[in-house]
mmCIF file with all atom_site columns, C-alpha atoms in Angstrom:
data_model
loop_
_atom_site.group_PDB
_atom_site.id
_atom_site.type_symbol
_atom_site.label_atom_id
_atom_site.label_alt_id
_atom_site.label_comp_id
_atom_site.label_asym_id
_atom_site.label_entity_id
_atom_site.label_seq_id
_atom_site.pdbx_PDB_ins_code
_atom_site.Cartn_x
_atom_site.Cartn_y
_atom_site.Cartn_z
_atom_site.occupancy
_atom_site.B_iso_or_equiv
_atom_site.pdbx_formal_charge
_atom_site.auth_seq_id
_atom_site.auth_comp_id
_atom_site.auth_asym_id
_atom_site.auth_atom_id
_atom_site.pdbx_PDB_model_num
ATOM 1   C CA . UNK A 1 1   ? 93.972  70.402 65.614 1.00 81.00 ? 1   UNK A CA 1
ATOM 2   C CA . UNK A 1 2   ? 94.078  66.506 66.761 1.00 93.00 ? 2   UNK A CA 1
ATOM 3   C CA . UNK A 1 3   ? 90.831  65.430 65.513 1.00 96.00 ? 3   UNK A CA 1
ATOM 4   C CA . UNK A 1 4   ? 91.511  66.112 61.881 1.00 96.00 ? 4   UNK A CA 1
ATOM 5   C CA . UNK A 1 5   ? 95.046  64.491 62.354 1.00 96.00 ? 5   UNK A CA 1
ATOM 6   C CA . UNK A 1 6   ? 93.941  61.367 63.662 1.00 97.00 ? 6   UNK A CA 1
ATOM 7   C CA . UNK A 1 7   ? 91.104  61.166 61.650 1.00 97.00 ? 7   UNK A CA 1
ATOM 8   C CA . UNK A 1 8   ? 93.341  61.032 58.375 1.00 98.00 ? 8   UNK A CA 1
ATOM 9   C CA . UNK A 1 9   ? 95.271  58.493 59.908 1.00 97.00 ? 9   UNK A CA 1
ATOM 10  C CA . UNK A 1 10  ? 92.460  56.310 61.088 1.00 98.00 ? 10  UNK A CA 1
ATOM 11  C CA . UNK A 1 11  ? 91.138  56.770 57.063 1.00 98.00 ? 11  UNK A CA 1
ATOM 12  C CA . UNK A 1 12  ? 94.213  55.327 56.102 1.00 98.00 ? 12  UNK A CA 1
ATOM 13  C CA . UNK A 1 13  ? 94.597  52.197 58.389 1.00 98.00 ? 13  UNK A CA 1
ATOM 14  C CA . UNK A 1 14  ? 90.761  51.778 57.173 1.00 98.00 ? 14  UNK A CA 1
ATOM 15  C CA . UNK A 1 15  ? 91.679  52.011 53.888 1.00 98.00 ? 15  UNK A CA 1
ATOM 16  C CA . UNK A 1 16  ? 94.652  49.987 54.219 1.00 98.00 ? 16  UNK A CA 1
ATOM 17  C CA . UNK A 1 17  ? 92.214  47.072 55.145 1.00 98.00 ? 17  UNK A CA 1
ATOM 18  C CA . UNK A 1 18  ? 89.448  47.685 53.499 1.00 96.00 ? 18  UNK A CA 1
ATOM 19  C CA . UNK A 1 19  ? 88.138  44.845 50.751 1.00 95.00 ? 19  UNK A CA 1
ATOM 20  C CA . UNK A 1 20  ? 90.620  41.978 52.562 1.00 96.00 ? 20  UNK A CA 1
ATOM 21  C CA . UNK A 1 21  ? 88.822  38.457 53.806 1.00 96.00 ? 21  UNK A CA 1
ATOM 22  C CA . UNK A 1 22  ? 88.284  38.636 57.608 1.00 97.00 ? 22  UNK A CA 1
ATOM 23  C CA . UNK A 1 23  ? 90.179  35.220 57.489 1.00 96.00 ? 23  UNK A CA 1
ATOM 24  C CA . UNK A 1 24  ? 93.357  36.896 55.862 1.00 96.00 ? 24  UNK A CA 1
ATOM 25  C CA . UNK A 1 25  ? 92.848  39.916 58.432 1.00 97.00 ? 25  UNK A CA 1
ATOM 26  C CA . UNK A 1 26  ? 92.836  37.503 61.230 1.00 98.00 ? 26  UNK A CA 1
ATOM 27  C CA . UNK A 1 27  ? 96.385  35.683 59.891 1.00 97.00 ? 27  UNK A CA 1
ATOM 28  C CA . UNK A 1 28  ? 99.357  36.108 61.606 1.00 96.00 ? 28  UNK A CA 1
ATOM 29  C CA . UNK A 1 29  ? 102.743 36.377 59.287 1.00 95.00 ? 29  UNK A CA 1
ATOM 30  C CA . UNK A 1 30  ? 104.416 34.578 61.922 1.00 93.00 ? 30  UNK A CA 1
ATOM 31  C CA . UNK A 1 31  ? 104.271 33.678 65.530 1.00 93.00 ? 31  UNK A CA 1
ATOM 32  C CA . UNK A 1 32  ? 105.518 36.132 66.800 1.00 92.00 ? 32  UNK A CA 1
ATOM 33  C CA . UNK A 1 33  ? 103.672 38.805 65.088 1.00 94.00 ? 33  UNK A CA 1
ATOM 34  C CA . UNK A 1 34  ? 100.530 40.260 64.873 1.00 96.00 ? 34  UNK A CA 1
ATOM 35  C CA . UNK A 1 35  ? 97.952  40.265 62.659 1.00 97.00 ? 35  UNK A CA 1
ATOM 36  C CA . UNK A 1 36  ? 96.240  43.149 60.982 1.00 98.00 ? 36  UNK A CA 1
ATOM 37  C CA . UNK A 1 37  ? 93.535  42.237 63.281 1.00 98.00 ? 37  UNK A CA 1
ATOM 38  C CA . UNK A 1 38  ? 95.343  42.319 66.231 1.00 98.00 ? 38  UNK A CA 1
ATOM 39  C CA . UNK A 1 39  ? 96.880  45.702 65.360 1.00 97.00 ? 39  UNK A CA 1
ATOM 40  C CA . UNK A 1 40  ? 93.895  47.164 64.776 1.00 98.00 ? 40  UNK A CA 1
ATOM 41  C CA . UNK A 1 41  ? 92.799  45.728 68.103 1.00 98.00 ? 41  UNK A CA 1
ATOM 42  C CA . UNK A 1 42  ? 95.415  47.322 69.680 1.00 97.00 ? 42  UNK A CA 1
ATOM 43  C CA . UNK A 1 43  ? 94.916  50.608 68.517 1.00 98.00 ? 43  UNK A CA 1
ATOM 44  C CA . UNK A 1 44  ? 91.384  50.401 69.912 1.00 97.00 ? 44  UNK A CA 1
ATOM 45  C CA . UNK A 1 45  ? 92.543  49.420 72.923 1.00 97.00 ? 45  UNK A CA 1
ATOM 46  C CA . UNK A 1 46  ? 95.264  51.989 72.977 1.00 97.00 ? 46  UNK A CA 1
ATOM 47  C CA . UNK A 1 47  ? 92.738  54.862 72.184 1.00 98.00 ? 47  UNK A CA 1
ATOM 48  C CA . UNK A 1 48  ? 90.172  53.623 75.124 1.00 98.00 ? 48  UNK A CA 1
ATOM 49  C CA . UNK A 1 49  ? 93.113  53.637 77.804 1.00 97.00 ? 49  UNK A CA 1
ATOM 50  C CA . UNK A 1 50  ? 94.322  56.973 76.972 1.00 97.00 ? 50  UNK A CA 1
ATOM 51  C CA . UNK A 1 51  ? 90.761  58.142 77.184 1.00 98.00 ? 51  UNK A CA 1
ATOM 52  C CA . UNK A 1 52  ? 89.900  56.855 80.555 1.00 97.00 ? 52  UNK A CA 1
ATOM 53  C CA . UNK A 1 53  ? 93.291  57.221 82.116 1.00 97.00 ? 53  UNK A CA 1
ATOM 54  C CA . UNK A 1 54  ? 93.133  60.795 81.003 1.00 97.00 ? 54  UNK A CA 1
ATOM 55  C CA . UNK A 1 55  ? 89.455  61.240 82.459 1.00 97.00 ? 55  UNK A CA 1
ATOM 56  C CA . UNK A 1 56  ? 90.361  59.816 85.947 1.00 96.00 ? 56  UNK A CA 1
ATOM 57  C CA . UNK A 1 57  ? 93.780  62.172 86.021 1.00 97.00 ? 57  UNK A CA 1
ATOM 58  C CA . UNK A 1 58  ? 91.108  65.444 84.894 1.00 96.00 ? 58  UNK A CA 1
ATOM 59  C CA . UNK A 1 59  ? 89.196  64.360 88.415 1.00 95.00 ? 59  UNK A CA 1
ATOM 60  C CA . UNK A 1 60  ? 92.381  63.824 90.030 1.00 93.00 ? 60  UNK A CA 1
ATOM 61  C CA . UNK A 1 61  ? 93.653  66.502 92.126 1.00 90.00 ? 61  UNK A CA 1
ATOM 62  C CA . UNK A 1 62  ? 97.029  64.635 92.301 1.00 91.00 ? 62  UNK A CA 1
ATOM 63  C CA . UNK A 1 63  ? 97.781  65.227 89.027 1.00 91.00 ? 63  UNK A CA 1
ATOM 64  C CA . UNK A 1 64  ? 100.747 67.267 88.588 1.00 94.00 ? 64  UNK A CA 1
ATOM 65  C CA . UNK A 1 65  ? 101.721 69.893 85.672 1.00 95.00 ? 65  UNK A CA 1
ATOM 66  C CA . UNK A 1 66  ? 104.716 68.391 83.205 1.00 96.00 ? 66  UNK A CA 1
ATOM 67  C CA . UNK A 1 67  ? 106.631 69.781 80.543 1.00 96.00 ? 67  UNK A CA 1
ATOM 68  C CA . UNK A 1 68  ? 106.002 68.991 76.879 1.00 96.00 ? 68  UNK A CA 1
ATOM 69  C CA . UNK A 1 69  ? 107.546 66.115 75.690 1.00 93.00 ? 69  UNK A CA 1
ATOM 70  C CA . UNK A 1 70  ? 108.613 64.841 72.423 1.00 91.00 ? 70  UNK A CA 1
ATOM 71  C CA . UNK A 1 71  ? 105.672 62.743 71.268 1.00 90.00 ? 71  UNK A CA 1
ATOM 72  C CA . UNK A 1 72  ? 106.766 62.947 67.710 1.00 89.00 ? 72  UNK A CA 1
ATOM 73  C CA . UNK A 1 73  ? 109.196 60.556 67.829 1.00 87.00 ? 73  UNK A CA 1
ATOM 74  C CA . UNK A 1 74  ? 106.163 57.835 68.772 1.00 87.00 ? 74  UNK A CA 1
ATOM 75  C CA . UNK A 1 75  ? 106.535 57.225 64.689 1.00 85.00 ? 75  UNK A CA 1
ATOM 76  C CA . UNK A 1 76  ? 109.698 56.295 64.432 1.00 80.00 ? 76  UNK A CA 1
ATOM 77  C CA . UNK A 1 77  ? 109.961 52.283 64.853 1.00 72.00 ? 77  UNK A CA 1
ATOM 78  C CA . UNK A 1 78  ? 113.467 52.221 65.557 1.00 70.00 ? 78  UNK A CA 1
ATOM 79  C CA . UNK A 1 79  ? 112.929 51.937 68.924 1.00 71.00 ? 79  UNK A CA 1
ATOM 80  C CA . UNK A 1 80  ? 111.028 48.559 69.508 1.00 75.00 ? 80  UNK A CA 1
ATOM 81  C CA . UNK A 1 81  ? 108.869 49.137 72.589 1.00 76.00 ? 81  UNK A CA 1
ATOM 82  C CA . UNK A 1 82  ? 106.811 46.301 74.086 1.00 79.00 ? 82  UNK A CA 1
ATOM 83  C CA . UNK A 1 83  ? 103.145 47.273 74.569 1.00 81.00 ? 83  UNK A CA 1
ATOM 84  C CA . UNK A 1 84  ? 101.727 47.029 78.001 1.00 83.00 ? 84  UNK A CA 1
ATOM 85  C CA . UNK A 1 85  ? 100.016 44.037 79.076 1.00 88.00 ? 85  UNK A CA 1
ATOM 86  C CA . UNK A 1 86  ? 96.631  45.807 79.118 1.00 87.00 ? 86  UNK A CA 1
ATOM 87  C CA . UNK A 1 87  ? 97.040  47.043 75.305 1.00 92.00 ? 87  UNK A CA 1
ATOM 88  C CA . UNK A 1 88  ? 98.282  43.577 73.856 1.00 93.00 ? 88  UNK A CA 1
ATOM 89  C CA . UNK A 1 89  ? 95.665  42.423 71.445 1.00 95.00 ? 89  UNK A CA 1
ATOM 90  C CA . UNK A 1 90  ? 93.403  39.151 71.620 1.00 92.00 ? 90  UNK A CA 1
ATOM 91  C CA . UNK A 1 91  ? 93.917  36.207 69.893 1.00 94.00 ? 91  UNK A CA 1
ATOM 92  C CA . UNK A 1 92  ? 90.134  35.593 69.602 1.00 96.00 ? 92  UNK A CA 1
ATOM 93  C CA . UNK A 1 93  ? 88.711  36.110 65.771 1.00 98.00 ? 93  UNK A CA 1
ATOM 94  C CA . UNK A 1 94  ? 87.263  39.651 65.078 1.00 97.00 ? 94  UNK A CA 1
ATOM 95  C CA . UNK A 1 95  ? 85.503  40.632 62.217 1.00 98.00 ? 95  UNK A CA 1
ATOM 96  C CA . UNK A 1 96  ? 86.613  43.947 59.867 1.00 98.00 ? 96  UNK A CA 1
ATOM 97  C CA . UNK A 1 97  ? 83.118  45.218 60.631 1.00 98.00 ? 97  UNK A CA 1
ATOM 98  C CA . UNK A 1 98  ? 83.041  44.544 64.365 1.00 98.00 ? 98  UNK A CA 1
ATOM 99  C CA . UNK A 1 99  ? 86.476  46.155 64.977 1.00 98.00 ? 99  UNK A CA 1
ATOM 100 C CA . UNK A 1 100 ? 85.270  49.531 63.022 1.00 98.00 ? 100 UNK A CA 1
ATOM 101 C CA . UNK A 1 101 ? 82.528  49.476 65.522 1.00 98.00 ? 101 UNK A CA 1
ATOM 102 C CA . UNK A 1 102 ? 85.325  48.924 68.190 1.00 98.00 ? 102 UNK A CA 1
ATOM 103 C CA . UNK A 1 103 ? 87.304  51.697 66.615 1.00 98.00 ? 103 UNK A CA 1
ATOM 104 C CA . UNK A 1 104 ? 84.602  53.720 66.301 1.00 98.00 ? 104 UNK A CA 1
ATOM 105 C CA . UNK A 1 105 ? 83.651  53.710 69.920 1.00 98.00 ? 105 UNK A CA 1
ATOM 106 C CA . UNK A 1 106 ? 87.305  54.371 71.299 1.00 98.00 ? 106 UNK A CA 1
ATOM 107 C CA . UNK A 1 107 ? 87.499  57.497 69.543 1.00 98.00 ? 107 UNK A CA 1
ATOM 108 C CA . UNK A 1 108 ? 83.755  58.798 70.166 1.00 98.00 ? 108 UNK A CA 1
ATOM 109 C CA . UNK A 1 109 ? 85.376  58.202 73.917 1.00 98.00 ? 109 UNK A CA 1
ATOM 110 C CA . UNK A 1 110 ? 88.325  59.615 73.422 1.00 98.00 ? 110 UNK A CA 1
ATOM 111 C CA . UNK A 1 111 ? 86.386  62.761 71.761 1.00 97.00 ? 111 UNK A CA 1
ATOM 112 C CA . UNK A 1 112 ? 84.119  63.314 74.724 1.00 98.00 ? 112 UNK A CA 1
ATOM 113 C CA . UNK A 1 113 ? 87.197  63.287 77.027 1.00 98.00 ? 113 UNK A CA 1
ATOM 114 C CA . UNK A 1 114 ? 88.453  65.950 74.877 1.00 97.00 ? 114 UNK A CA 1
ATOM 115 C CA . UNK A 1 115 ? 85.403  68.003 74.829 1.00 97.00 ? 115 UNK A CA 1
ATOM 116 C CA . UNK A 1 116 ? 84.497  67.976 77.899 1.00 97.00 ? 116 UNK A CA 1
ATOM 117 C CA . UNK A 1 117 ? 87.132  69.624 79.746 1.00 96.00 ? 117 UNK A CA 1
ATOM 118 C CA . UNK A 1 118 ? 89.028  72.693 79.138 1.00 96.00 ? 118 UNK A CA 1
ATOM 119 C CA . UNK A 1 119 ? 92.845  73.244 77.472 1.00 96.00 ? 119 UNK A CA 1
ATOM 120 C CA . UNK A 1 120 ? 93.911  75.011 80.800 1.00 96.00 ? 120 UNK A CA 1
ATOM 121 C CA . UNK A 1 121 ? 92.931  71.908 82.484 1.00 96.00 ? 121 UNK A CA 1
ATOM 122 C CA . UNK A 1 122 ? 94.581  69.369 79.758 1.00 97.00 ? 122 UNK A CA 1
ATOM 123 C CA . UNK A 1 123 ? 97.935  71.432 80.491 1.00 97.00 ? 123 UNK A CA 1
ATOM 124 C CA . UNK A 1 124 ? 97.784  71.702 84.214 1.00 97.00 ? 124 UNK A CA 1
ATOM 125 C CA . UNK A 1 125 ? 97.391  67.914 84.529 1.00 97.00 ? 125 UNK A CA 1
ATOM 126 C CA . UNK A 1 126 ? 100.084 65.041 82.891 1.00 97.00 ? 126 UNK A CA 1
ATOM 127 C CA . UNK A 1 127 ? 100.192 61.177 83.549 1.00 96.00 ? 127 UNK A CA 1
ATOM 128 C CA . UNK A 1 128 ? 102.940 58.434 83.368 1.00 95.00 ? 128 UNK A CA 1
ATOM 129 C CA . UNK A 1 129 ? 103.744 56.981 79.416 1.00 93.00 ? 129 UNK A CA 1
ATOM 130 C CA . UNK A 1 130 ? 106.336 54.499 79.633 1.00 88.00 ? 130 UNK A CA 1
ATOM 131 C CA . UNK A 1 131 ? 109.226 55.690 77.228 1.00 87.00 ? 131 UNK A CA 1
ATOM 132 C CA . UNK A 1 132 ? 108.508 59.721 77.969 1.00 92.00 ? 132 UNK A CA 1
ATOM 133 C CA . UNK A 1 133 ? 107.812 59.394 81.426 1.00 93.00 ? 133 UNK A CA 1
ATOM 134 C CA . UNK A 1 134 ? 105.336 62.149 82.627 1.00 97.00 ? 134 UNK A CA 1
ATOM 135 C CA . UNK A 1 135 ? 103.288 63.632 79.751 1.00 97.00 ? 135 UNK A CA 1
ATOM 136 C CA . UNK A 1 136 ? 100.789 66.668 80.117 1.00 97.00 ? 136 UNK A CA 1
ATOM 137 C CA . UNK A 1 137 ? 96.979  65.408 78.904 1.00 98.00 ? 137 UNK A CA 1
ATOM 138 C CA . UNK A 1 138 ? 97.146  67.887 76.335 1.00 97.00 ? 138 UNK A CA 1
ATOM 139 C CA . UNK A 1 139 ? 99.850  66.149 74.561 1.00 97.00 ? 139 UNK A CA 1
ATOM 140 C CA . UNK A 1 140 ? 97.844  62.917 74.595 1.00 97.00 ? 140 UNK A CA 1
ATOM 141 C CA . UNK A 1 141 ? 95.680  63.478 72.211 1.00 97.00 ? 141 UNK A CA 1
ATOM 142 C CA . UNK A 1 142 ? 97.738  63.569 69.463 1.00 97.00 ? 142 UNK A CA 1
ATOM 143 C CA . UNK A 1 143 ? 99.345  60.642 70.981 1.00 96.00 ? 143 UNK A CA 1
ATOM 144 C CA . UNK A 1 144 ? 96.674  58.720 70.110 1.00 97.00 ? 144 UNK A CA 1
ATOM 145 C CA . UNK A 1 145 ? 97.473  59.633 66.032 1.00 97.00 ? 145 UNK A CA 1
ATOM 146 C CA . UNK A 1 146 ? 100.772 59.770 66.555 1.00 95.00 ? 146 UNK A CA 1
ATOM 147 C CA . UNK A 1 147 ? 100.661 56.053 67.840 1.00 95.00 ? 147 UNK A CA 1
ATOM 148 C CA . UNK A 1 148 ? 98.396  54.953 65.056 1.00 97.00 ? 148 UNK A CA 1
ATOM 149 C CA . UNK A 1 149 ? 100.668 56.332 62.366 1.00 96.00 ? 149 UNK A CA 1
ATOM 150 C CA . UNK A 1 150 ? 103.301 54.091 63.624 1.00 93.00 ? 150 UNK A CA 1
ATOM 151 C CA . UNK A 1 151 ? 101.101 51.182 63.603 1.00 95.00 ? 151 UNK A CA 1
ATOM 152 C CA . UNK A 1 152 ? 100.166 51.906 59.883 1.00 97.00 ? 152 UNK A CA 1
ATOM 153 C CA . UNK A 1 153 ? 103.535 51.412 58.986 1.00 93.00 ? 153 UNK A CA 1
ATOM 154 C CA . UNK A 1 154 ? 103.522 47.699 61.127 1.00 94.00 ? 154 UNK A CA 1
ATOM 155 C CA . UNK A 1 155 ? 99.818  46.906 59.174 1.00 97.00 ? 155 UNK A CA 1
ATOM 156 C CA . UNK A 1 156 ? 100.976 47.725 55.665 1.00 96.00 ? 156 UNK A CA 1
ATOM 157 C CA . UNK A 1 157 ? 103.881 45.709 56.146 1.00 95.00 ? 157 UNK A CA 1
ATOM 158 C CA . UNK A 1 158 ? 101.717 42.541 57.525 1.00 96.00 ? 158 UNK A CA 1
ATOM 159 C CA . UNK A 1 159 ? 99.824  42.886 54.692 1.00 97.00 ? 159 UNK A CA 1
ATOM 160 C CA . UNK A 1 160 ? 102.087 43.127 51.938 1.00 95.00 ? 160 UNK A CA 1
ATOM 161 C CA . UNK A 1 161 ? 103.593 39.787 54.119 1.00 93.00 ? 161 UNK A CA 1
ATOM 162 C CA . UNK A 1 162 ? 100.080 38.127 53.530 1.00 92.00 ? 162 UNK A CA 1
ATOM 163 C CA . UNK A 1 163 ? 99.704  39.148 50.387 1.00 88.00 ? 163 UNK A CA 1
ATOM 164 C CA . UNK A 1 164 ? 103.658 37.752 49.387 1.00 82.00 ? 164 UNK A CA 1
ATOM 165 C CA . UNK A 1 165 ? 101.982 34.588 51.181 1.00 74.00 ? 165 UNK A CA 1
ATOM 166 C CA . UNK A 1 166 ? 99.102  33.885 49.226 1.00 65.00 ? 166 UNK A CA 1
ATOM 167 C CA . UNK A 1 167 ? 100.542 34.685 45.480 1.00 62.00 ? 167 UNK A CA 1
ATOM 168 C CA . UNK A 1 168 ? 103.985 33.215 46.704 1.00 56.00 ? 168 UNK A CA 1
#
């Protein structure tokens, strides 16, 4: 099942940032990278798009059926994909505890999306991803963990960057 999947992922980017400054969290490595911050900002926003793009396709009636795809390969980071303009983090400052709350609300969202429809429905219905192309709404789901495992690999790398930083 998804939920217990994501959730152990979620505990470990939590865990991953857990006891770190919000000034360190908020750092970027380098220019053109993100901070943990800003990953974790992502992710929320990442999680609240799938929700509500997967809630207006269940009350579509254009929605079309669309064969499984493999998701899996969402953890690999060999292949560099830009994130959409609408899932790039803020610069603005954030604290740890505020983006939990942010974190937490995404995936009570993406939960009630989930629960309130049915599995025939999730696999009757797909919508656009940009590197798989149609996916059914059933595979999203675990998208969303799938995703977030990736990103766990990005944030413990950032840290251990800003960690090399400050003892180096």
């Amino acid at each position: 099942m998804f939920k217990e999947e994501n959730a152990k992922i979620r505990k470990a980017i939590l865990q991953a940032v857990e006891g770190w400054p919000d000034e360190v969290l908020n750092k970027k490595p380098s220019m053109d990278e993100w901070s943990p911050i800003q990953i974790l900002d992502h992710l929320h926003l990442m999680e609240g798009m799938v929700a509500k793009n997967v809630g207006r396709q269940l009350e579509s009636e254009k929605s079309e059926k669309a064969v499984k795809k493999p998701i899996q390969l969402t953890v690999s980071r060999m292949v560099k994909v830009d994130a959409p303009k609408h899932v790039v983090p803020s610069e603005e400052y954030i604290s740890l505890a505020e983006m939990k709350k942010r974190l937490e609300d995404s995936r009570a969202l993406l939960h009630r999306v989930y629960d309130g429809t049915t599995i025939e429905e999730l696999e009757n219905k797909s919508m656009p991803h940009p590197v798989f192309g149609k996916v059914p709404l059933i595979q999203w789901f675990p998208f969303v963990g799938l995703h977030e495992k990736r990103h766990l690999k990005q944030l413990e790398k950032t840290l251990d960057k800003l960690k090399s930083e400050k003892t180096g």
